Short mmCIF file of C-alpha atoms and ligand atoms in Angstrom, two decimals:
data_model
loop_
_atom_site.label_atom_id
_atom_site.label_comp_id
_atom_site.label_asym_id
_atom_site.label_seq_id
_atom_site.Cartn_x
_atom_site.Cartn_y
_atom_site.Cartn_z
CA MET X 1 -0.07 0.25 0.14
CA LEU X 2 2.38 2.45 1.06
CA GLU X 3 4.62 1.34 -2.11
CA CYS X 4 1.77 2.23 -4.20
CA ALA X 5 1.53 5.51 -2.73
CA GLN X 6 4.95 6.22 -3.34
CA ILE X 7 4.72 5.30 -7.03
CA LEU X 8 1.93 7.52 -7.46
CA LEU X 9 3.39 10.41 -5.61
CA PHE X 10 6.71 10.00 -7.78
CA ILE X 11 4.44 10.03 -11.29
CA PHE X 12 2.91 13.22 -10.22
CA PHE X 13 6.00 14.95 -9.13
CA SER X 14 7.73 13.86 -12.25
CA ARG X 15 4.65 15.11 -14.44
CA LEU X 16 5.07 18.38 -12.57
CA THR X 17 8.60 18.46 -13.26
CA ARG X 18 8.44 17.81 -17.02
CA ALA X 19 5.65 20.33 -17.42
CA GLY X 20 7.94 23.10 -16.15
CA GLY X 21 5.92 23.60 -12.65
CA PHE X 22 8.65 22.06 -10.33
CA PRO X 23 12.28 22.08 -9.95
CA TYR X 24 14.12 19.28 -11.95
CA SER X 25 14.91 16.17 -9.92
CA TRP X 26 17.93 15.81 -11.05
CA PRO X 27 21.01 17.64 -8.97
CA MET X 28 22.33 20.53 -11.25
CA ASN X 29 25.71 19.73 -12.92
CA SER X 30 28.81 21.47 -11.29
CA LEU X 31 29.67 22.25 -14.70
CA ALA X 32 26.38 24.01 -15.50
CA ILE X 33 26.71 25.75 -11.90
CA GLU X 34 30.32 27.04 -12.68
CA LEU X 35 28.88 28.76 -15.81
CA ASN X 36 26.10 30.10 -13.95
CA ASP X 37 28.30 31.55 -11.30
CA ILE X 38 30.30 33.14 -13.94
CA LEU X 39 27.07 34.70 -15.50
CA SER X 40 25.54 35.62 -12.30
CA GLY X 41 24.96 39.39 -11.85
CA THR X 42 24.54 39.72 -15.56
CA ALA X 43 20.89 40.01 -17.38
CA ALA X 44 22.12 37.15 -19.59
CA GLY X 45 22.32 34.91 -16.49
CA ARG X 46 18.96 36.16 -14.92
CA LEU X 47 17.14 35.68 -18.65
CA LEU X 48 18.21 32.05 -19.03
CA SER X 49 15.33 29.51 -18.74
CA GLU X 50 15.62 26.38 -15.90
CA THR X 51 16.74 24.49 -19.14
CA GLY X 52 19.54 27.21 -19.78
CA ARG X 53 20.59 27.50 -16.34
CA ARG X 54 21.30 23.40 -16.38
CA LEU X 55 23.05 23.35 -19.87
CA PHE X 56 26.62 22.62 -19.64
CA PHE X 57 29.16 21.22 -22.14
CA PRO X 58 30.36 17.77 -20.88
CA ARG X 59 33.91 16.59 -20.67
CA GLY X 60 32.68 13.48 -22.55
CA ILE X 61 33.28 12.53 -26.06
CA ILE X 62 33.60 15.30 -28.08
CA ALA X 63 35.75 17.35 -25.53
CA GLN X 64 38.28 13.77 -25.69
CA SER X 65 38.37 13.25 -29.25
CA ALA X 66 39.46 17.10 -29.57
CA GLU X 67 42.31 16.30 -27.12
CA ALA X 68 43.20 13.17 -29.28
CA GLY X 69 42.98 15.32 -32.43
CA ARG X 70 45.61 17.47 -31.03
CA ARG X 71 47.89 14.92 -29.19
CA ALA X 72 47.21 11.15 -30.74
CA GLY X 73 49.56 10.97 -33.48
CA ARG X 74 49.87 7.19 -33.61
CA PHE X 75 46.33 6.23 -33.81
CA ASN X 76 43.20 8.04 -33.05
CA ALA X 77 40.41 5.92 -31.82
CA THR X 78 38.07 8.29 -30.58
CA VAL X 79 35.31 9.23 -32.84
CA GLY X 80 32.35 7.25 -34.47
CA MET X 81 33.76 7.59 -37.86
CA SER X 82 35.42 5.23 -40.24
CA TYR X 83 38.87 6.05 -41.77
CA GLU X 84 41.17 4.91 -44.45
CA ASN X 85 44.64 5.89 -45.05
CA GLY X 86 44.19 8.82 -42.33
CA ARG X 87 41.32 9.81 -44.21
CA PRO X 88 37.53 9.93 -43.74
CA MET X 89 36.37 6.97 -45.58
CA THR X 90 34.01 7.72 -48.73
CA LEU X 91 32.16 6.21 -51.66
CA PRO X 92 34.38 7.50 -55.00
CA SER X 93 30.98 8.28 -56.78
CA LEU X 94 30.04 10.75 -54.17
CA MET X 95 33.46 12.49 -54.09
CA GLY X 96 33.33 12.46 -57.87
CA LEU X 97 30.21 14.99 -57.44
CA PHE X 98 32.78 17.36 -55.59
CA PRO X 99 35.89 17.78 -57.33
CA GLY X 100 37.05 20.78 -55.45
CA PHE X 101 36.59 19.04 -52.11
CA THR X 102 38.99 16.79 -49.80
CA ALA X 103 37.54 14.11 -48.02
CA HIS X 104 37.54 15.80 -44.71
CA GLU X 105 35.50 18.99 -46.46
CA ALA X 106 33.05 17.02 -47.56
CA VAL X 107 32.00 14.27 -44.90
CA ASN X 108 33.97 14.85 -42.01
CA TYR X 109 31.82 15.83 -38.66
CA ALA X 110 32.06 19.82 -38.18
CA PRO X 111 32.44 21.06 -34.66
CA VAL X 112 29.70 21.18 -32.68
CA GLY X 113 29.88 24.91 -32.80
CA GLY X 114 30.67 25.25 -36.21
CA ASP X 115 34.01 25.44 -38.43
CA PRO X 116 36.19 28.06 -36.54
CA GLN X 117 37.18 29.21 -39.99
CA LEU X 118 33.70 29.96 -41.24
CA ARG X 119 32.85 31.42 -37.72
CA GLU X 120 35.91 33.78 -38.03
CA LEU X 121 34.83 34.98 -41.45
CA TRP X 122 31.49 35.59 -40.65
CA LYS X 123 32.33 37.63 -37.81
CA ALA X 124 34.79 39.66 -39.73
CA GLU X 125 31.85 40.10 -42.27
CA MET X 126 29.60 41.25 -39.46
CA LEU X 127 32.01 44.00 -38.81
CA VAL X 128 32.30 44.85 -42.20
CA LYS X 129 28.32 45.19 -42.94
CA ASN X 130 27.83 46.75 -39.18
CA PRO X 131 30.79 49.11 -38.49
CA GLY X 132 29.06 50.45 -35.08
CA LEU X 133 30.01 47.13 -34.10
CA SER X 134 33.65 47.64 -33.91
CA GLY X 135 35.30 48.50 -30.89
CA LEU X 136 32.69 46.58 -28.99
CA GLU X 137 32.77 42.89 -27.44
CA PHE X 138 30.39 40.11 -28.61
CA SER X 139 30.44 36.69 -29.04
CA LEU X 140 32.13 34.69 -31.79
CA PRO X 141 29.16 33.43 -33.92
CA LEU X 142 28.18 30.08 -33.68
CA VAL X 143 27.09 27.92 -36.49
CA THR X 144 23.38 26.44 -36.27
CA PRO X 145 21.70 24.22 -39.26
CA GLY X 146 19.63 27.32 -40.74
CA LEU X 147 17.84 30.11 -38.75
CA THR X 148 15.09 28.29 -37.32
CA ALA X 149 17.27 25.98 -35.63
CA GLY X 150 18.88 29.46 -34.19
CA LEU X 151 15.45 30.57 -32.90
CA SER X 152 14.86 27.28 -31.36
CA LEU X 153 18.03 27.16 -29.27
CA THR X 154 17.16 30.62 -28.38
CA ALA X 155 14.05 29.50 -27.22
CA GLU X 156 14.99 26.61 -25.06
CA LEU X 157 17.65 28.55 -23.55
CA PHE X 158 15.95 31.81 -22.42
CA VAL X 159 12.76 30.93 -22.62
CA ASN X 160 10.29 29.44 -19.55
CA PRO X 161 6.67 28.64 -19.92
CA GLY X 162 4.88 31.68 -19.21
CA ASP X 163 7.42 34.12 -19.93
CA THR X 164 6.56 37.27 -22.18
CA PHE X 165 7.39 36.88 -25.82
CA ILE X 166 6.23 40.48 -27.44
CA ILE X 167 6.23 40.75 -31.27
CA PRO X 168 4.98 43.54 -33.80
CA ASP X 169 1.55 42.07 -35.27
CA ALA X 170 3.39 41.40 -38.73
CA TYR X 171 5.49 38.20 -38.15
CA TRP X 172 6.68 34.95 -39.86
CA ASP X 173 4.04 32.21 -38.48
CA ASN X 174 6.70 30.04 -37.25
CA TYR X 175 7.30 32.31 -34.31
CA GLU X 176 3.89 30.91 -32.91
CA LEU X 177 5.30 27.43 -32.78
CA ILE X 178 8.48 27.76 -31.69
CA PHE X 179 8.00 30.15 -29.01
CA ARG X 180 4.15 30.06 -28.10
CA GLU X 181 3.29 26.00 -28.87
CA ALA X 182 6.45 24.59 -28.24
CA LYS X 183 7.69 26.75 -25.17
CA ASP X 184 4.19 27.96 -23.88
CA ALA X 185 5.33 31.81 -23.94
CA ASN X 186 2.54 34.52 -23.27
CA PHE X 187 2.54 35.47 -26.95
CA VAL X 188 1.90 39.49 -27.02
CA THR X 189 1.64 41.54 -29.92
CA PHE X 190 1.44 45.22 -30.48
CA PRO X 191 0.20 47.26 -34.01
CA PHE X 192 3.48 47.17 -36.02
CA PHE X 193 3.00 50.75 -37.37
CA ASP X 194 2.25 53.83 -35.41
CA GLU X 195 -0.22 56.27 -36.51
CA GLU X 196 2.14 58.14 -38.22
CA GLY X 197 3.56 55.18 -40.71
CA HIS X 198 6.07 54.54 -38.29
CA ILE X 199 7.47 51.52 -36.33
CA ASN X 200 5.66 51.59 -33.31
CA CYS X 201 8.10 52.33 -30.68
CA ALA X 202 5.47 53.66 -28.16
CA GLY X 203 3.49 50.27 -28.69
CA LEU X 204 6.51 48.13 -28.08
CA LYS X 205 7.41 49.89 -24.72
CA GLU X 206 3.67 49.79 -23.38
CA ALA X 207 3.67 45.96 -24.15
CA VAL X 208 7.07 45.48 -22.55
CA MET X 209 5.72 47.66 -19.54
CA LYS X 210 2.29 46.29 -19.06
CA ASN X 211 3.42 42.46 -19.62
CA SER X 212 6.80 41.73 -18.20
CA ARG X 213 6.51 39.20 -15.75
CA GLY X 214 8.93 38.74 -12.64
CA GLY X 215 10.95 41.63 -14.44
CA LYS X 216 11.77 39.71 -17.50
CA ALA X 217 10.64 40.17 -21.01
CA VAL X 218 11.38 38.68 -24.64
CA ILE X 219 11.32 40.84 -27.62
CA MET X 220 11.33 39.56 -31.23
CA LEU X 221 12.22 41.63 -33.78
CA ASN X 222 12.63 40.87 -37.78
CA PHE X 223 14.19 43.36 -40.62
CA PRO X 224 13.47 43.28 -43.14
CA ASN X 225 10.28 41.72 -41.91
CA ASN X 226 8.33 38.73 -43.34
CA PRO X 227 5.33 39.48 -44.33
CA LEU X 228 5.79 43.23 -44.91
CA GLY X 229 9.20 43.62 -46.46
CA TYR X 230 9.90 46.67 -44.13
CA SER X 231 13.03 47.62 -42.29
CA PRO X 232 13.44 50.91 -40.05
CA SER X 233 15.19 54.15 -40.84
CA SER X 234 17.87 55.26 -38.90
CA PHE X 235 15.46 57.43 -36.96
CA GLU X 236 13.13 54.70 -36.11
CA SER X 237 15.97 52.51 -35.14
CA THR X 238 17.29 54.99 -32.59
CA SER X 239 13.45 55.53 -31.47
CA LEU X 240 13.36 51.95 -31.02
CA ALA X 241 16.60 51.36 -29.14
CA ARG X 242 15.31 54.61 -26.76
CA CYS X 243 12.15 52.89 -26.07
CA ILE X 244 14.06 49.65 -25.25
CA ALA X 245 16.29 51.09 -22.92
CA GLU X 246 13.71 53.10 -21.30
CA CYS X 247 11.96 49.73 -20.39
CA ALA X 248 15.34 48.29 -18.85
CA ASP X 249 15.46 51.35 -16.75
CA ALA X 250 12.49 50.68 -15.29
CA GLY X 251 14.03 47.48 -14.39
CA THR X 252 13.31 44.86 -16.81
CA ASP X 253 16.03 42.22 -17.90
CA ILE X 254 15.25 42.02 -21.78
CA LEU X 255 16.10 39.73 -24.32
CA VAL X 256 15.94 40.98 -27.82
CA ILE X 257 16.11 38.55 -30.35
CA ILE X 258 16.86 39.89 -33.99
CA ASP X 259 15.88 37.73 -36.58
CA ASP X 260 18.08 39.17 -39.62
CA ALA X 261 17.30 36.08 -42.23
CA TYR X 262 16.97 39.15 -44.95
CA PHE X 263 19.83 41.08 -43.79
CA GLY X 264 21.11 43.45 -46.52
CA LEU X 265 18.29 43.32 -48.91
CA PHE X 266 17.64 46.88 -48.37
CA PHE X 267 16.48 49.05 -51.54
CA ASP X 268 15.16 52.40 -50.11
CA GLU X 269 17.88 55.36 -49.38
CA ASN X 270 16.15 55.71 -46.15
CA VAL X 271 16.74 52.23 -44.85
CA ALA X 272 19.38 51.63 -41.80
CA ARG X 273 22.10 50.12 -43.58
CA GLN X 274 23.29 48.22 -40.16
CA SER X 275 21.64 45.59 -38.19
CA PHE X 276 19.46 46.77 -35.38
CA PHE X 277 21.81 44.50 -33.33
CA ALA X 278 24.18 47.17 -33.62
CA SER X 279 22.17 49.35 -32.10
CA LEU X 280 21.72 47.22 -28.87
CA ALA X 281 25.15 45.94 -28.64
CA ASN X 282 26.18 48.39 -26.00
CA LEU X 283 22.74 49.76 -25.16
CA HIS X 284 22.07 48.72 -21.80
CA GLU X 285 23.37 46.13 -19.04
CA ARG X 286 19.75 44.82 -18.82
CA VAL X 287 19.92 44.16 -22.43
CA LEU X 288 21.07 41.04 -24.09
CA ALA X 289 20.84 40.91 -27.56
CA VAL X 290 20.99 37.82 -29.78
CA LYS X 291 21.41 37.96 -33.76
CA ILE X 292 20.22 35.14 -35.63
CA ASP X 293 21.09 35.53 -38.97
CA GLY X 294 22.45 33.40 -41.74
CA ALA X 295 23.86 32.17 -45.33
CA THR X 296 20.26 31.09 -46.38
CA LYS X 297 18.88 33.79 -47.60
CA GLU X 298 21.92 36.09 -47.70
CA ASP X 299 24.22 34.01 -49.91
CA PHE X 300 21.09 32.56 -51.75
CA VAL X 301 21.91 28.87 -50.29
CA TRP X 302 18.40 28.23 -48.80
CA GLY X 303 19.00 24.50 -48.36
CA PHE X 304 22.25 24.86 -47.24
CA ARG X 305 21.14 24.92 -43.73
CA ILE X 306 23.73 27.33 -42.27
CA ALA X 307 23.21 30.09 -40.04
CA PHE X 308 24.69 31.99 -37.04
CA LEU X 309 23.81 33.17 -33.57
CA THR X 310 25.92 35.91 -31.99
CA TYR X 311 25.29 37.63 -28.44
CA ALA X 312 25.97 41.02 -27.35
CA SER X 313 25.20 42.79 -24.03
CA LYS X 314 26.57 46.27 -22.43
CA GLY X 315 29.29 45.16 -19.85
CA LEU X 316 29.81 41.67 -20.66
CA SER X 317 33.49 40.48 -20.84
CA LYS X 318 35.19 37.50 -22.84
CA GLU X 319 34.57 35.35 -19.91
CA HIS X 320 30.60 35.92 -20.07
CA TYR X 321 30.67 35.52 -23.52
CA ALA X 322 32.59 32.07 -23.57
CA ALA X 323 30.18 30.74 -20.51
CA LEU X 324 26.88 31.82 -22.94
CA VAL X 325 28.51 30.26 -26.01
CA THR X 326 29.58 27.05 -24.15
CA LYS X 327 25.93 26.76 -22.98
CA THR X 328 24.36 27.27 -26.69
CA THR X 329 27.00 24.63 -27.78
CA ALA X 330 25.68 22.54 -25.39
CA ALA X 331 22.11 23.14 -26.35
CA ILE X 332 23.32 22.32 -29.83
CA ARG X 333 24.53 19.09 -28.65
CA VAL X 334 21.43 17.71 -27.28
CA SER X 335 19.58 18.98 -30.46
CA PHE X 336 21.37 19.16 -33.83
CA SER X 337 24.87 17.96 -32.47
CA SER X 338 26.32 19.87 -35.66
CA SER X 339 25.35 21.70 -38.75
CA SER X 340 26.70 20.29 -42.14
CA ARG X 341 30.01 19.96 -43.07
CA ILE X 342 30.13 20.14 -46.69
CA ALA X 343 27.88 23.27 -46.58
CA GLN X 344 30.25 25.16 -44.38
CA SER X 345 33.41 23.90 -46.22
CA ALA X 346 31.55 25.50 -49.17
CA LEU X 347 30.79 28.66 -47.54
CA VAL X 348 34.34 29.00 -46.34
CA LYS X 349 35.41 28.75 -50.17
CA LEU X 350 32.90 31.09 -51.28
CA MET X 351 33.68 33.68 -48.83
CA THR X 352 37.31 33.59 -49.31
CA ASN X 353 36.88 33.83 -53.34
CA PRO X 354 37.88 37.27 -54.48
CA SER X 355 34.39 37.04 -56.80
CA TYR X 356 32.02 36.87 -53.82
CA PRO X 357 31.52 40.44 -52.87
CA VAL X 358 30.77 40.97 -56.64
CA GLU X 359 28.90 38.09 -57.54
CA LYS X 360 26.50 38.93 -54.60
CA GLU X 361 26.19 42.77 -55.83
CA GLU X 362 25.12 41.71 -58.99
CA LYS X 363 22.43 39.43 -57.50
CA LEU X 364 21.50 42.33 -55.14
CA ALA X 365 21.04 44.50 -58.18
CA ILE X 366 18.36 42.05 -59.86
CA LEU X 367 16.58 42.24 -56.70
CA LYS X 368 16.67 45.78 -56.74
CA ARG X 369 15.43 46.08 -59.92
CA ARG X 370 12.43 43.62 -59.13
CA TYR X 371 11.68 46.10 -56.03
CA LEU X 372 11.75 49.17 -58.50
CA LYS X 373 9.40 47.67 -60.70
CA VAL X 374 6.68 46.57 -58.35
CA LYS X 375 6.82 50.48 -57.01
CA GLU X 376 6.45 51.80 -60.30
CA ILE X 377 3.20 49.01 -60.99
CA LEU X 378 1.64 50.17 -57.63
CA SER X 379 2.58 54.00 -58.45
CA SER X 380 0.34 53.60 -61.58
CA ARG X 381 -2.08 51.02 -61.05
CA THR X 382 -5.73 52.11 -61.80
CA ALA X 383 -7.35 49.07 -60.23
CA GLY X 384 -7.36 46.45 -57.34
CA ALA X 385 -8.91 49.66 -54.93
CA ALA X 386 -9.74 46.75 -52.41
CA LEU X 387 -5.85 46.16 -51.65
CA ARG X 388 -4.07 48.51 -49.69
CA GLU X 389 -0.25 48.35 -50.07
CA LEU X 390 1.44 48.14 -46.91
CA PRO X 391 4.48 50.09 -46.21
CA PHE X 392 7.51 48.18 -47.61
CA ASN X 393 11.43 49.20 -48.70
CA SER X 394 13.19 45.99 -48.06
CA GLY X 395 13.40 42.09 -48.38
CA TYR X 396 11.37 39.36 -50.36
CA PHE X 397 7.99 40.60 -49.67
CA MET X 398 5.17 43.14 -49.88
CA SER X 399 1.73 42.76 -48.43
CA PHE X 400 -1.56 44.18 -49.15
CA LEU X 401 -4.40 45.03 -46.45
CA CYS X 402 -7.79 43.67 -48.11
CA GLU X 403 -10.35 46.08 -47.65
CA GLY X 404 -13.97 44.68 -47.91
CA ILE X 405 -12.67 41.26 -49.53
CA SER X 406 -11.25 38.10 -47.91
CA ALA X 407 -7.71 37.50 -48.67
CA GLU X 408 -8.25 33.78 -48.51
CA ASP X 409 -10.89 33.93 -51.38
CA LEU X 410 -8.78 36.30 -53.12
CA ARG X 411 -5.68 33.96 -52.89
CA LYS X 412 -7.90 30.86 -54.09
CA ARG X 413 -8.86 32.90 -56.71
CA LEU X 414 -5.72 33.50 -57.84
CA LEU X 415 -4.58 30.21 -57.42
CA ASP X 416 -7.48 29.15 -60.22
CA LYS X 417 -5.76 31.64 -62.40
CA GLY X 418 -2.20 30.02 -61.70
CA ILE X 419 -0.93 32.45 -59.18
CA GLY X 420 0.31 31.57 -55.67
CA THR X 421 0.28 34.26 -52.80
CA ILE X 422 0.08 33.65 -49.15
CA ALA X 423 -2.95 34.91 -47.18
CA LEU X 424 -2.66 36.03 -43.54
CA GLN X 425 -5.46 36.06 -40.78
CA ASP X 426 -7.74 36.43 -43.67
CA ARG X 427 -6.97 40.16 -43.63
CA ILE X 428 -3.34 40.24 -45.36
CA LEU X 429 -2.29 38.76 -48.95
CA ARG X 430 1.69 38.55 -48.74
CA ILE X 431 3.39 38.69 -52.07
CA ALA X 432 6.87 37.02 -52.51
CA TYR X 433 7.62 39.20 -55.21
CA GLN X 434 11.55 38.68 -55.50
CA SER X 435 10.38 35.04 -56.39
CA ILE X 436 9.13 36.56 -59.83
CA ASP X 437 11.67 37.64 -62.80
CA GLU X 438 11.19 41.14 -63.66
CA GLU X 439 9.19 40.54 -66.94
CA GLY X 440 6.58 38.85 -65.16
CA LEU X 441 5.84 41.12 -62.41
CA ALA X 442 3.36 43.53 -64.46
CA ASP X 443 1.01 40.09 -65.44
CA MET X 444 1.14 39.20 -61.93
CA TYR X 445 0.05 42.18 -60.43
CA ALA X 446 -2.59 42.67 -63.16
CA ALA X 447 -4.09 39.51 -62.56
CA LEU X 448 -3.94 40.16 -58.88
CA PHE X 449 -6.03 43.55 -59.33
CA ALA X 450 -8.01 42.14 -61.55
CA SER X 451 -9.40 39.41 -59.06
CA ALA X 452 -9.42 41.81 -56.40
CA ASP X 453 -12.07 43.81 -58.15
CA GLU X 454 -13.97 40.67 -59.12
CA LEU X 455 -14.18 39.86 -55.52
CA ALA X 456 -15.33 43.25 -54.66
CA GLY X 457 -18.00 43.37 -57.37
CA ARG X 458 -15.83 46.13 -59.24
C1 PLP F 501 12.08 36.15 -41.15
C2 PLP F 501 12.36 34.58 -41.15
N1 PLP F 501 12.95 33.95 -40.36
C3 PLP F 501 13.68 33.02 -40.42
C4 PLP F 501 13.32 31.94 -41.92
C5 PLP F 501 13.98 30.82 -41.76
O1 PLP F 501 15.34 30.63 -42.10
P1 PLP F 501 16.00 29.18 -42.26
O2 PLP F 501 15.49 28.41 -43.60
O3 PLP F 501 17.78 29.58 -42.25
O4 PLP F 501 15.87 28.39 -40.99
C6 PLP F 501 12.70 32.07 -42.61
C7 PLP F 501 12.14 31.60 -43.81
O5 PLP F 501 11.41 31.92 -44.47
C8 PLP F 501 12.09 33.85 -42.22
O6 PLP F 501 11.12 34.25 -43.17
#
């Protein structure tokens, strides 16, 4: 009878533990405690989730094989890989597909945190793209298998159930799955634009002030935005940063996640050229910024699955960053283990090729022409009055607010005409115009306006 009661109590408490409503039953590892001690007294330390606090990088197989890599000159029997004549064993037909790659570059495991050369190259590029970061301390970017993985890792490390997650009301729908459904965050939105058509800094501030629970808030910002294709001007960046600093001054620890998936696709003169991450890197001791960016869109390699995760916060030292990076490396180890080796090797070759910046400029010029073409089509249109275009200046997308017609009905009608678009909340129609060659844009928009008129009975 007593045993039965003990078993029931055990099941009850282990359920609570898994639901996050009760501390973990397993004592915290001393390596995790060491990392937490290093981070204690910083916003980064206070912002960690329960899981984030428990993570540490074990001195197990990975650490021992790294040590053997440096010292085991005779026989290295540490890694779960097969070798032949000192090289990873490969199938010749596969290697024939990649003539410029050694077996090591093609099929070896990459380090958990990513290829060190690629990480350094990405950091150097970040400084070129964001001169405001120069002279500031920030972490060496970690490689993640795509931006999505970087977002999930951030959620794992920093979001507890019930934590407040604040986001402007136009966002990539995957954030809902990652932060609300998977992490049970308290998902709070505010209108993206204020009444003057600027990014709604006051709305952001109000949302943080009203909702930050336990002195903690997570803010998610994505520029150029999906679905709007909007990025802040320098003025808007400065105002946003000021609002976030004011929230921090009021005593809230804030994690700001910057999703820079479409970074660099800036087409309007007024758009701030630097990432908003640069405005946050030295803003306030209570603000930790995490920049999630990647080769995915910036280098036109969507299926490579290579992105980067970088931290910055005022006052953090090299030792603090090392502790944060160790915890994040542990989060990679428990989920994806490491990112694609061949994709990382290819990016190192690409980024060290003198043609790299030239080729990128050429492609960006094509995207800019498409942007200008869409602006021209919109400024001279005489149809589609039910579609109000929302401000856009960058990225892949633009969106229409559907007035008096259903976005979903319009999407279906367009599909019947062989045109694919995305309807959001039945109010917004998102057009990924950067998927269409310039010559096709006029026809596509003409069909779009005609369909909207048909639905509106005009
Ligand atoms: C805003 C935003 N973030 C992240 C991603 C996903 O990036 P990745 O394919 O590298 O996971 C997308 C893809 O559409 C996106 O629109």
